[in-house]
Coordinates of C-alpha atoms in Angstrom, one line a residue:
M17 CA 14.7 0.4 2.3
T18 CA 12.5 -1.9 0.8
R19 CA 13.4 -5.8 -0.1
R20 CA 11.1 -5.5 -3.5
N21 CA 13.6 -7.3 -6.4
P22 CA 14.2 -4.6 -9.3
R23 CA 11.8 -5.7 -12.7
N24 CA 12.7 -5.0 -16.4
S25 CA 10.9 -2.0 -16.9
G26 CA 12.9 -1.1 -20.4
A27 CA 11.9 -2.4 -24.3
G28 CA 12.8 -5.6 -25.5
K29 CA 12.6 -8.9 -24.4
S30 CA 14.0 -10.5 -20.8
R31 CA 14.8 -13.9 -21.2
G32 CA 12.1 -16.3 -20.2
G33 CA 9.5 -13.3 -20.3
R34 CA 7.7 -11.7 -23.1
P35 CA 8.1 -8.6 -25.0
S36 CA 7.9 -5.6 -22.9
G37 CA 8.6 -3.2 -26.5
P38 CA 6.0 -2.7 -29.5
S39 CA 5.3 -6.8 -29.9
G40 CA 3.3 -6.2 -33.6
R41 CA 1.9 -4.3 -36.2
G42 CA -1.2 -1.9 -34.8
E43 CA 0.7 -1.7 -31.3
R44 CA 2.4 1.9 -30.3
T45 CA 4.8 2.8 -28.0
A46 CA 4.4 5.7 -24.8
G47 CA 7.4 6.8 -26.5
D48 CA 5.0 7.2 -29.4
A49 CA 3.0 9.8 -28.3
G50 CA 4.9 12.9 -28.8
R51 CA 7.8 11.4 -27.4
E52 CA 10.4 10.3 -30.3
D53 CA 13.6 12.1 -28.9
R54 CA 13.7 9.3 -25.8
S55 CA 15.0 6.5 -28.1
G56 CA 18.7 7.5 -26.7
R57 CA 17.4 8.1 -22.9
A58 CA 16.4 4.5 -23.2
K59 CA 18.9 3.3 -24.6
Q60 CA 20.8 3.9 -22.3
D61 CA 18.5 2.3 -19.8
R62 CA 18.4 -1.0 -21.2
A63 CA 21.7 -1.2 -21.4
K64 CA 22.3 -0.3 -17.5
Q65 CA 18.9 -3.0 -16.3
D66 CA 21.3 -5.9 -18.4
R67 CA 24.5 -4.9 -16.1
A68 CA 22.8 -4.7 -13.4
G69 CA 21.3 -8.0 -13.6
Q70 CA 20.1 -10.6 -16.3
D71 CA 17.0 -12.5 -14.9
R72 CA 14.3 -10.7 -14.7
R73 CA 10.9 -12.7 -15.6
S74 CA 7.7 -12.0 -14.4
K75 CA 7.2 -14.1 -11.1
A76 CA 3.3 -14.2 -10.2
P77 CA 1.4 -16.5 -12.0
R78 CA -1.0 -15.5 -14.6
D79 CA -4.2 -15.7 -11.3
K80 CA -2.1 -13.3 -9.4
R81 CA -2.1 -10.8 -11.7
V82 CA -3.8 -7.3 -11.6
W83 CA -5.6 -5.0 -13.9
L84 CA -4.9 -1.4 -12.3
F85 CA -7.2 1.4 -14.0
G86 CA -7.1 4.9 -14.1
Q87 CA -4.5 7.3 -15.1
H88 CA -3.0 8.1 -11.5
P89 CA -2.5 4.4 -10.6
V90 CA -1.7 3.8 -14.9
T91 CA 0.9 6.0 -14.6
A92 CA 2.7 5.9 -11.7
A93 CA 2.7 2.4 -12.1
L94 CA 4.5 3.0 -15.5
T95 CA 7.5 5.4 -13.4
N96 CA 7.6 2.0 -10.7
P97 CA 10.9 0.3 -11.2
N98 CA 10.1 -2.2 -9.4
R99 CA 6.3 -2.9 -11.0
W100 CA 6.6 -5.2 -13.9
I101 CA 3.8 -5.1 -16.4
H102 CA 2.6 -7.2 -18.5
R103 CA 0.1 -5.6 -21.4
L104 CA -0.6 -1.7 -21.5
L105 CA -4.2 -0.3 -23.3
A106 CA -4.9 3.0 -24.2
T107 CA -7.7 4.3 -26.1
R108 CA -6.9 7.5 -28.2
Q109 CA -8.0 9.5 -24.8
G110 CA -6.2 7.3 -23.0
L111 CA -2.8 7.7 -25.0
E112 CA -3.3 11.6 -25.1
R113 CA -2.6 11.2 -21.0
L114 CA 0.2 9.0 -21.9
A115 CA 1.7 11.9 -23.6
E116 CA 1.3 14.3 -21.7
A117 CA 2.8 12.3 -18.2
E118 CA 5.6 11.9 -20.4
I119 CA 5.7 8.7 -18.9
R120 CA 9.6 7.2 -19.6
R121 CA 9.4 3.6 -19.7
D122 CA 9.3 1.9 -23.2
I123 CA 6.9 -0.6 -23.2
G124 CA 4.0 -1.7 -25.9
V125 CA 0.8 0.0 -26.0
E126 CA -2.0 -1.7 -27.2
E127 CA -4.9 1.2 -28.7
T128 CA -8.5 -0.3 -28.3
D129 CA -11.6 1.4 -27.5
G130 CA -13.6 2.2 -24.1
R131 CA -15.8 -0.8 -24.7
T132 CA -13.2 -3.2 -24.7
L133 CA -11.6 -1.8 -20.9
E134 CA -14.7 -1.8 -20.0
T135 CA -14.9 -5.9 -20.2
L136 CA -11.3 -6.2 -18.9
L137 CA -12.2 -4.9 -15.6
P138 CA -14.8 -4.5 -13.1
E139 CA -18.4 -3.3 -13.4
G140 CA -18.6 0.0 -13.1
A141 CA -14.3 0.9 -13.3
V142 CA -13.4 4.9 -13.7
H143 CA -10.6 3.4 -16.3
Q144 CA -10.0 6.6 -17.8
G145 CA -9.2 5.2 -21.0
L146 CA -6.4 3.3 -19.7
A147 CA -5.2 0.4 -18.4
A148 CA -2.6 -2.1 -16.7
L149 CA -1.5 -5.6 -16.4
C150 CA 0.6 -6.3 -13.7
D151 CA 2.4 -8.2 -11.1
P152 CA 1.7 -7.5 -7.8
L153 CA 4.0 -5.2 -6.4
D154 CA 6.6 -7.8 -4.1
P155 CA 6.3 -7.7 -0.4
V156 CA 7.7 -4.9 1.7
F157 CA 8.7 -5.6 5.4
I158 CA 7.9 -3.9 8.8
E159 CA 11.8 -4.0 9.3
D160 CA 12.7 -2.2 6.2
I161 CA 10.9 0.8 7.7
V162 CA 12.2 0.5 10.8
A163 CA 15.6 0.6 9.5
D164 CA 14.5 4.0 7.7
R165 CA 15.7 6.5 10.7
D166 CA 13.8 9.3 9.7
L167 CA 11.9 10.3 13.4
A168 CA 9.5 13.2 11.8
K169 CA 7.2 9.6 9.3
P170 CA 5.0 8.5 11.1
I171 CA 3.7 4.7 10.4
L172 CA -0.4 3.6 9.7
I173 CA -1.5 0.6 11.5
L174 CA -5.3 -0.4 10.6
D175 CA -7.1 -3.0 12.1
Q176 CA -9.4 -5.7 10.7
V177 CA -10.3 -2.3 7.7
T178 CA -11.5 -4.7 4.6
D179 CA -12.7 -2.0 2.4
P180 CA -10.4 -1.7 -0.7
H181 CA -11.2 1.9 -1.1
N182 CA -10.3 3.0 2.4
V183 CA -7.3 1.4 2.8
G184 CA -6.4 3.1 -0.8
A185 CA -7.7 6.6 0.5
I186 CA -5.8 5.8 4.0
L187 CA -2.3 5.1 1.0
R188 CA -3.5 8.6 -0.6
S189 CA -3.0 10.1 3.1
A190 CA 0.0 8.9 4.1
A191 CA 1.8 9.8 0.7
I192 CA 0.3 13.6 1.0
F193 CA 1.1 13.6 4.7
G194 CA 5.2 12.1 4.1
A195 CA 4.1 8.7 6.5
A196 CA 6.4 5.9 5.9
G197 CA 4.4 3.4 5.7
V198 CA 0.9 1.7 6.2
V199 CA 1.0 -1.8 7.7
I200 CA -2.4 -3.9 7.0
Q201 CA -3.5 -7.4 8.1
D202 CA -2.1 -10.7 6.1
R203 CA -6.3 -12.2 7.2
N204 CA -8.7 -9.5 6.7
A205 CA -7.5 -7.4 4.7
P206 CA -8.0 -6.3 1.1
P207 CA -5.8 -7.5 -1.6
E208 CA -4.3 -5.5 -4.1
S209 CA -6.3 -4.5 -6.7
G210 CA -7.2 -2.0 -9.5
T211 CA -9.6 -0.8 -7.5
L212 CA -7.7 -0.4 -4.1
A213 CA -4.4 1.1 -6.2
K214 CA -8.0 3.9 -8.2
S215 CA -8.8 5.2 -4.5
A216 CA -5.1 5.1 -3.8
S217 CA -4.7 7.5 -7.1
G218 CA -1.2 6.4 -7.6
A219 CA 0.0 6.3 -3.8
L220 CA 0.1 2.5 -4.3
E221 CA 3.4 2.6 -6.2
S222 CA 5.0 4.7 -3.7
I223 CA 3.7 4.4 0.0
P224 CA 4.9 0.9 1.2
L225 CA 1.6 -1.2 1.9
V226 CA 3.3 -4.2 4.6
R227 CA 0.8 -7.5 5.4
A228 CA 1.6 -8.4 8.8
G229 CA 0.9 -11.9 9.8
N230 CA 0.0 -10.6 13.7
L231 CA -0.7 -6.7 14.7
S232 CA 0.6 -7.3 18.1
Q233 CA 4.0 -8.7 17.4
T234 CA 4.4 -6.1 14.4
I235 CA 3.9 -3.1 17.7
G236 CA 6.3 -4.7 19.6
L237 CA 8.4 -4.5 16.8
L238 CA 7.7 -0.7 16.9
Q239 CA 8.0 -0.3 20.2
N240 CA 10.7 -1.9 20.8
A241 CA 12.8 0.1 17.9
G242 CA 11.5 3.4 19.6
Y243 CA 8.2 4.1 18.3
W244 CA 4.9 5.5 20.9
V245 CA 2.2 3.3 19.4
V246 CA -1.0 5.9 19.6
G247 CA -4.5 3.8 19.6
L248 CA -7.4 6.1 18.2
A249 CA -10.5 5.2 20.2
G250 CA -13.8 7.2 20.9
E251 CA -13.7 6.3 24.4
A252 CA -10.2 8.0 25.3
T253 CA -10.3 10.8 27.6
E254 CA -7.7 12.3 25.9
T255 CA -7.8 14.6 23.0
L256 CA -5.1 13.9 19.2
P257 CA -4.4 18.3 19.1
Q258 CA -4.1 17.9 23.3
T259 CA -1.6 15.3 23.2
E260 CA 2.5 16.3 21.8
L261 CA 3.7 14.0 19.9
N262 CA 7.5 14.8 19.4
R263 CA 9.1 10.8 18.6
R264 CA 8.5 8.7 16.5
T265 CA 4.7 7.9 16.5
A266 CA 2.7 5.0 14.8
I267 CA -0.9 5.7 14.7
V268 CA -3.4 2.2 15.4
L269 CA -6.8 3.0 13.4
G270 CA -9.6 0.1 13.8
A271 CA -12.5 -1.2 11.2
E272 CA -15.9 1.9 11.2
G273 CA -17.7 0.7 13.7
A274 CA -16.6 -1.7 15.3
G275 CA -13.0 0.3 16.4
L276 CA -9.7 -1.7 17.7
R277 CA -10.2 -5.2 18.7
R278 CA -9.5 -5.6 22.8
L279 CA -6.3 -6.7 22.9
T280 CA -5.3 -4.1 20.0
A281 CA -6.3 -1.6 22.5
E282 CA -4.2 -3.0 25.0
R283 CA -1.2 -3.2 23.1
C284 CA -1.1 0.9 22.2
D285 CA 0.9 2.9 24.6
Q286 CA -1.7 5.2 24.4
L287 CA -5.1 5.6 23.5
L288 CA -6.6 9.1 22.1
R289 CA -9.6 10.3 20.2
I290 CA -10.3 12.8 17.5
P291 CA -12.6 15.9 19.5
M292 CA -15.8 16.7 16.9
A293 CA -19.4 18.6 17.6
P294 CA -22.4 16.7 18.8
N295 CA -23.5 14.8 15.9
P296 CA -26.2 12.2 14.9
V297 CA -24.2 10.7 12.4
G298 CA -21.7 9.3 15.1
S299 CA -17.9 8.0 14.5
L300 CA -15.3 9.2 11.3
N301 CA -15.1 7.0 8.5
V302 CA -11.5 5.1 9.0
S303 CA -9.9 6.6 5.9
N304 CA -10.6 10.4 7.4
A305 CA -9.7 9.6 11.1
A306 CA -6.4 8.4 9.6
A307 CA -6.3 12.1 7.3
I308 CA -7.4 13.8 10.3
A309 CA -4.2 11.8 12.7
L310 CA -1.8 12.7 10.2
Y311 CA -2.1 16.1 9.2
E312 CA -2.2 16.4 13.0
L313 CA 1.3 15.1 13.3
W314 CA 1.9 16.8 10.1
R315 CA 1.5 20.1 11.9
S316 CA 2.5 19.7 15.2
A317 CA 6.1 18.5 13.2
S318 CA 6.1 21.4 10.5
P319 CA 7.3 25.0 10.7
A320 CA 4.8 27.6 12.0
D321 CA 5.0 29.6 8.7
D322 CA 4.3 26.4 6.5

């Protein structure tokens, strides 16, 4: 569905690239952690990759590489054939987590300690003994998602949501409730980062994250493709549970506090609100609002006995 280019996910050395298998004394492989029987499968995988393409070299400059950390983000990255991984670091506890996850990807593992990981990662990062230095994922385009004619999959559009924790949490909800993708702005949106990936709990590897230069044009493209575009706004008169959304739906959410920008709201086909009890807090966190909206769409589209 996406335009990501396949990348080398086996052992050995790609032409012009770094070794992705064991690179020296003292290193282990993900397969060493209780999975020696994988060697035959790994050789078959490498042969398939060699036939599929010869030049799988890394494209991202060094300053664009990203440290992913934590059990779910790292293990999800290891299972994603479109993710180029330069280094994989693990503490003894991290090696045990790799063995439990039964990762079927042959890549050199540098055994290290927690203090070393902390020097490489953002302050306060909860690494769980695992970190991987990766290239950012290749861009995904809204046309790729529209080409998937699955009527049951909604799309989320984020209008100036800048907190990577919120974007990551929304990606996680999107994966849980079967969304087709999440659209953010090219500007005024967080870059791919370890913090975003940690909040997404692995969903960054499976849910397309589209960066749009112009949200209004993106909404128009979705409308032309048959999507009903709904903006969530506290001032709306109609509520989400009262509205029957039995068509291709895109949900637009604004930044916490500011909400949808006026032009974005005007571009939507319909404005709805999430009903709430009177409270001293005010509005929901944008990631919570996204989860509620996705659940409501999923519930209405699912059989009653689900």
